[in-house]
Coordinates of C-alpha atoms in Angstrom, one line a residue:
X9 CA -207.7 24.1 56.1
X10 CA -211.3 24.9 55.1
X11 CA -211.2 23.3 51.9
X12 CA -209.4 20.4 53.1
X13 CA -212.7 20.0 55.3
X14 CA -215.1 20.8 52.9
X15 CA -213.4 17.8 50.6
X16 CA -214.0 14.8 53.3
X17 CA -217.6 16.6 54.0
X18 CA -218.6 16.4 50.6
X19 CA -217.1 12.6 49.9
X20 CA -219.5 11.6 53.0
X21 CA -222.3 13.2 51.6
X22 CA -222.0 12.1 48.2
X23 CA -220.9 8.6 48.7
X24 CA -218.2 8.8 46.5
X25 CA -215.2 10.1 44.8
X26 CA -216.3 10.8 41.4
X27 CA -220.0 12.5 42.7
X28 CA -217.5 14.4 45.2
X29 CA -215.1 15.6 43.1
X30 CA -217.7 17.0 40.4
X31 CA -219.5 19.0 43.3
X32 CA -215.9 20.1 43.6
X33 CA -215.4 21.2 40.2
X34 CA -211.7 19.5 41.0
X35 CA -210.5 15.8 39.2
X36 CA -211.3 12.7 40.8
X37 CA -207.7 12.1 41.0
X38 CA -206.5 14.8 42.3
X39 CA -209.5 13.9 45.3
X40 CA -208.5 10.8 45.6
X41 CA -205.0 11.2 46.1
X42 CA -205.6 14.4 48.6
X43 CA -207.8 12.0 50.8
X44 CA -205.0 9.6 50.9
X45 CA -202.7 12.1 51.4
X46 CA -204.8 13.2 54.1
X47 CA -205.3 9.7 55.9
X48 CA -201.7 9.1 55.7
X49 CA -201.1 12.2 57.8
X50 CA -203.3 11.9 60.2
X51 CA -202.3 8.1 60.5
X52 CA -206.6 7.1 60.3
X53 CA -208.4 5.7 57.7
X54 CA -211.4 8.0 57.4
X55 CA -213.4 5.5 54.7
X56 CA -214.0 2.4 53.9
X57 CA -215.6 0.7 50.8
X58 CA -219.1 -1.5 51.3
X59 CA -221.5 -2.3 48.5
X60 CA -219.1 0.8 46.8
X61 CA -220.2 3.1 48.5
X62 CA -217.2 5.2 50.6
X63 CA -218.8 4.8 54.6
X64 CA -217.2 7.4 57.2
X65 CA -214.9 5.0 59.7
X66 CA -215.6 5.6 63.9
X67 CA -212.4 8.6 63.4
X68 CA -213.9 9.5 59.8
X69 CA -217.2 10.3 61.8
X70 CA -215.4 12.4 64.8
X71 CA -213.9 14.1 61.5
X72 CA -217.0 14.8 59.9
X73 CA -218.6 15.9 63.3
X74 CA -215.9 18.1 64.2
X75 CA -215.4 19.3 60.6
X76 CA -219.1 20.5 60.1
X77 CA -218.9 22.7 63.4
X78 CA -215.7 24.1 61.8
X79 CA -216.7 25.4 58.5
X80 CA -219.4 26.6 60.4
X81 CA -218.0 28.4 62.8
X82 CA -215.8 29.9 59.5
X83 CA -219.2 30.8 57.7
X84 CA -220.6 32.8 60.4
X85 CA -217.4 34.2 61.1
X86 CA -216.8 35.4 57.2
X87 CA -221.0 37.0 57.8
X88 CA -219.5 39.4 60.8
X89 CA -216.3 39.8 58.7
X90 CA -218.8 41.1 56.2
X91 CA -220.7 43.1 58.4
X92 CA -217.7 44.8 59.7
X93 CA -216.5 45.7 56.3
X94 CA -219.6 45.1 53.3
X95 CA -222.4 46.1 54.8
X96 CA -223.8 48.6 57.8
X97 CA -223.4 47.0 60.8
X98 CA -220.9 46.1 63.4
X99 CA -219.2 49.5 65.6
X100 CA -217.7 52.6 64.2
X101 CA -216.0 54.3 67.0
X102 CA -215.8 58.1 66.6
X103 CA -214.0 60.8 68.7
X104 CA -215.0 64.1 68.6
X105 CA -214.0 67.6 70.4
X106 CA -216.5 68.6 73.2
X107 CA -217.3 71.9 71.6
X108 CA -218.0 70.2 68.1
X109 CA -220.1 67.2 69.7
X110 CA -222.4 70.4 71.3
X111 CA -222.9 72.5 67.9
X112 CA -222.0 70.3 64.8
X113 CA -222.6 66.9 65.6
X114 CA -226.1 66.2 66.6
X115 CA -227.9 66.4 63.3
X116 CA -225.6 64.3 62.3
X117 CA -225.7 61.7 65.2
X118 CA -229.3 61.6 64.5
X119 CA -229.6 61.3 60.9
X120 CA -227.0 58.5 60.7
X121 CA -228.3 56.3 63.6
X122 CA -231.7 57.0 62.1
X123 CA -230.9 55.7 58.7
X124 CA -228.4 52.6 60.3
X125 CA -229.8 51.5 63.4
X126 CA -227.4 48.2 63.5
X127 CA -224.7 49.8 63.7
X128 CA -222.9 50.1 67.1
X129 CA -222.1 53.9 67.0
X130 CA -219.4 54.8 69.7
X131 CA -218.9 58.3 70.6
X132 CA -215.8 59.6 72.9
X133 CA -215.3 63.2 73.6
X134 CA -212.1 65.1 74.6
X135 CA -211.7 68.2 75.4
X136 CA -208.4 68.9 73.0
X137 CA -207.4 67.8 69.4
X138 CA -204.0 66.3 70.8
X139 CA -206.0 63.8 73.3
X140 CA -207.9 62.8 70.1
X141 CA -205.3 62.3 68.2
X142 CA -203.3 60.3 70.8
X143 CA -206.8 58.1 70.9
X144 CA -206.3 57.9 67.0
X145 CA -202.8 56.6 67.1
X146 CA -203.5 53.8 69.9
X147 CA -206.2 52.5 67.8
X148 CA -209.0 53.7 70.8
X149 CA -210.9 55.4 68.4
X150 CA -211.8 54.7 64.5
X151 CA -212.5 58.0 63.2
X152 CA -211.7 61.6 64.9
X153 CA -213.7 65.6 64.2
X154 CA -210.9 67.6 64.6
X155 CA -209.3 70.8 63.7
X156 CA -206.7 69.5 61.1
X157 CA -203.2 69.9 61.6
X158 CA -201.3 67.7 59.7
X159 CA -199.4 65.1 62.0
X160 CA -197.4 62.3 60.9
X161 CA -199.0 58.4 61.1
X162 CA -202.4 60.6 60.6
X163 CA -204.3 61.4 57.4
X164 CA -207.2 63.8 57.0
X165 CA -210.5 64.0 55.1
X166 CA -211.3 68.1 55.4
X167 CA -214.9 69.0 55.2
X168 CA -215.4 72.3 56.5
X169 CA -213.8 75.5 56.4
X170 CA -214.7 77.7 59.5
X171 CA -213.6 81.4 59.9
X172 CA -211.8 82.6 63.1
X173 CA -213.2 85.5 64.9
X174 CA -212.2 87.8 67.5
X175 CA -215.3 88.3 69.8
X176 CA -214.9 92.2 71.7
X177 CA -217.0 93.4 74.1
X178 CA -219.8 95.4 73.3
X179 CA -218.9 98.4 76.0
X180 CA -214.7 97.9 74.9
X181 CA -213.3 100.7 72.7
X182 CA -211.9 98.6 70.6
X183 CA -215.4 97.2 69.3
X184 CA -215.7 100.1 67.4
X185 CA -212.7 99.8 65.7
X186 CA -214.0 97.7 63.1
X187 CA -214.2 98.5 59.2
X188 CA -216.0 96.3 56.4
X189 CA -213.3 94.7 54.1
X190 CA -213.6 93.1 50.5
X191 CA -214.4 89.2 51.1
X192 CA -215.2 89.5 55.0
X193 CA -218.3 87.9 56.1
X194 CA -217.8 90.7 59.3
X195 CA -216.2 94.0 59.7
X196 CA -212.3 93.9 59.7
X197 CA -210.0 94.7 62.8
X198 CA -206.4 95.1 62.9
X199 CA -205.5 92.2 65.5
X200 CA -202.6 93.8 66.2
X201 CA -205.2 96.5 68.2
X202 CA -205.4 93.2 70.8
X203 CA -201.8 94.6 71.8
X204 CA -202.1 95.2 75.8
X205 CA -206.0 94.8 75.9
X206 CA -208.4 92.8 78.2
X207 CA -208.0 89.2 76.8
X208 CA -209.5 86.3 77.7
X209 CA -207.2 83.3 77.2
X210 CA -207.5 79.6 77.0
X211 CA -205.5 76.9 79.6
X212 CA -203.8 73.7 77.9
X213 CA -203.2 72.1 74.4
X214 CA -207.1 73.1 73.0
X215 CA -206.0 73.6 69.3
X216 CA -207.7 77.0 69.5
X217 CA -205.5 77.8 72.2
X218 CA -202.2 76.7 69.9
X219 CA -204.0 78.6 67.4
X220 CA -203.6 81.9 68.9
X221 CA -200.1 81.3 70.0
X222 CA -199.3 81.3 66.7
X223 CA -201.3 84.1 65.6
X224 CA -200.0 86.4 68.4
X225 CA -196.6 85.5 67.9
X226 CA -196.6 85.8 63.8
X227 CA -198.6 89.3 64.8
X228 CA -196.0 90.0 67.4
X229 CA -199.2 90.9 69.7
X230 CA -199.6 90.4 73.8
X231 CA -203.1 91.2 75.1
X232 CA -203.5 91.7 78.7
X233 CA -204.7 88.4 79.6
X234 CA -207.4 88.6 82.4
X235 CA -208.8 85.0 83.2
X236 CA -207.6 81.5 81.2
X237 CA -210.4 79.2 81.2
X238 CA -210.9 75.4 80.0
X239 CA -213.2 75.8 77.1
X240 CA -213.4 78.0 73.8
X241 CA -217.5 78.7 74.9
X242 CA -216.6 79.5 78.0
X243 CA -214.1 82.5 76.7
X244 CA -217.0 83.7 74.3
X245 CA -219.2 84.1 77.2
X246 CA -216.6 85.6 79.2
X247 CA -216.2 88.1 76.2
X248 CA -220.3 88.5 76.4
X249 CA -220.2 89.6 80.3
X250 CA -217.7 92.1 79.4
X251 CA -214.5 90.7 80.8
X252 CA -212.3 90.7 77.9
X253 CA -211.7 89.8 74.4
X254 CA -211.4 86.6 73.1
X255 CA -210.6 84.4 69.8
X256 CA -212.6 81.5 69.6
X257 CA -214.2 79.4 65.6
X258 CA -217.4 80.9 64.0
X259 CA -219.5 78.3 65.3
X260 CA -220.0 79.5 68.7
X261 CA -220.5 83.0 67.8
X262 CA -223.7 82.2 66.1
X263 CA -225.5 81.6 69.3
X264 CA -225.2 85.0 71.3
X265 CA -227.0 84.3 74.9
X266 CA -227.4 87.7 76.1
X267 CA -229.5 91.0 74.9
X268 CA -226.2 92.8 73.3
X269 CA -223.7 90.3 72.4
X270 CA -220.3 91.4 71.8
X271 CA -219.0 92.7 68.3
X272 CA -217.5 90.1 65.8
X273 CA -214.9 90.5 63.7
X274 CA -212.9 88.9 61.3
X275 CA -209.1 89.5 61.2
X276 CA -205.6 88.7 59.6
X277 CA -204.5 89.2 55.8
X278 CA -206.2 86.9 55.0
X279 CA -209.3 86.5 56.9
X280 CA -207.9 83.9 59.5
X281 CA -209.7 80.4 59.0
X282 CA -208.7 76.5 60.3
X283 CA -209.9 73.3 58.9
X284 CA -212.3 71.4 60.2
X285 CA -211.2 67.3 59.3
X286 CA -212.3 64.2 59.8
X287 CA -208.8 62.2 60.9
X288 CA -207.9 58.6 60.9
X289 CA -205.1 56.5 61.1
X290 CA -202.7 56.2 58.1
X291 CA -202.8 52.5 56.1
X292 CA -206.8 52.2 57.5
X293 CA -209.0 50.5 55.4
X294 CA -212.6 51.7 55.5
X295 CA -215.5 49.7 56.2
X296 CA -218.6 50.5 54.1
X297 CA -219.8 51.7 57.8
X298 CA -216.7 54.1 58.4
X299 CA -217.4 55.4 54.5
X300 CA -221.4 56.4 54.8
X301 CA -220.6 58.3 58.4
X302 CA -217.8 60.3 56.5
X303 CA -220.3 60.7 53.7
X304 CA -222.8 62.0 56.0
X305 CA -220.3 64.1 57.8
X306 CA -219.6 66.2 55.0
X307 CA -222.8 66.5 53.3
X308 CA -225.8 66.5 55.7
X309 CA -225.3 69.6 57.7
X310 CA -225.5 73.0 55.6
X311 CA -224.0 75.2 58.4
X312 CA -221.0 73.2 58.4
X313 CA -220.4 74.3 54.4
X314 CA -221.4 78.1 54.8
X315 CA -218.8 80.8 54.7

């Protein structure tokens, strides 16, 4: 359609078939017999010959008109296409767990609307990996920060390694339990000491909180849950005030908010850990945009590559 267009534009610019078809870079034939192609099915003659010269008819001048707005319209068109997927610009929609937007991501929010100000940068937060994935899948969201876990239709981009902990209360018994261990960042507790004790739980489909299912179940473990809340923070400040234990990633730990924070430990044989990913639909094609924001993901924030 577009280079159909582009063929009667340049034979009114030029004048003439031959001058037309070498701008072209096609035969003069071949030109000549898609123009009367062309005429014939569009049942208008679009030229006629004074002085030879080719002169746009009243219907070759509609065509002309209409046919400039056209392969305009296509040009800037191609320019957003191009924005979208060449350069950095157009929108980049990114999900992101509510605990990970507080701690990991604002470094990384800065730095990458710092460097790409055009770009329309998106953020959606959700309090569990299952509501970002079902954002993912319905095309709601372009990219997701999520705890990896290896779903069908998804694929994953893992950039972080983080250690899970068990956080006990300072005053517990069980905080002196602990014992340092070959290749543990903390000292080592048997989780299977959890069995029957104070526990602070977590409510809903939080991966953390399908996490720990697991764990207590392939551990064969039941604390005595005392209070399930919402959020993964929220249980390691319940474990700060004393109310229970509780399991919850590395990164909260790191920022204790009382004058004796409760003992950390690491646990499991091996040291328990999760992926940290960044998850996208299966079959997606990247724009350049999508590719620098992964790029930056993995590489700009040290804390996320420690341990």
């Amino acid at each position: 359609m577009i280079k159909e267009l582009s063929y009667v534009i340049a034979i009114a610019e030029k004048g003439n078939v031959s001058k037309a078809a070498e701008s072209l870079f096609i035969s003069q034939p071949s030109l000549s017999r898609y123009i009367k192609d062309l005429e014939n099915r569009l049942g208008v003659q679009l030229f006629q010959r004074i002085n030879n010269r080719l002169i746009l008819t009243h219907a070759g001048e509609k065509y002309v008109e209409t046919a400039k707005k056209i392969t305009e319209m296509y040009t800037d068109l191609e320019k957003d296409l191009s924005g979208i997927n060449e350069e950095l610009s157009g929108r980049l929609r990114v999900g992101c767990a509510v605990l990970r937007m507080s701690y990991n991501m604002p470094s990384i929010l800065k730095s990458f609307i710092t460097k790409y100000p055009n770009v329309d940068l998106q953020l959606y937060e959700n309090y569990t990996t299952k509501g970002l994935e079902y954002m993912l899948l319905n095309g709601e969201i372009d990219l997701a920060i999520i705890n990896q876990r290896n779903l069908p239709r998804l694929s994953y981009i893992p950039f972080f390694e983080e250690e899970l902990l068990i956080a006990v209360p300072a005053a517990q018994t069980l905080a002196a339990k602990g014992v340092p261990k070959e290749g543990c960042k903390y000292p080592w507790i048997d989780i299977r000491l959890l069995h029957n004790q104070p526990y602070i739980g977590l409510n809903g489909e939080q991966s953390i909180a399908i996490k720990t299912r697991e764990i207590f179940s392939q551990y064969r473990v039941t604390p005595a849950t005392v209070l399930k809340v919402k959020s993964v923070e929220s249980a390691f400040r319940l474990a700060e005030a004393g109310l229970g234990c509780a399991i919850v990633p590395e990164t909260v730990v790191r920022i204790p908010s009382v004058p004796v924070p409760p003992k950390i430990f690491s646990f499991g044989d091996p040291i328990t850990k999760w992926n940290l990913a960044i998850a996208y639909r299966e079959g997606t094609v990247f724009s350049n945009t999508a590719v620098e924001f992964i790029n930056l993901v993995k590489n700009i924030h040290p804390s996320l590559r420690e341990g």
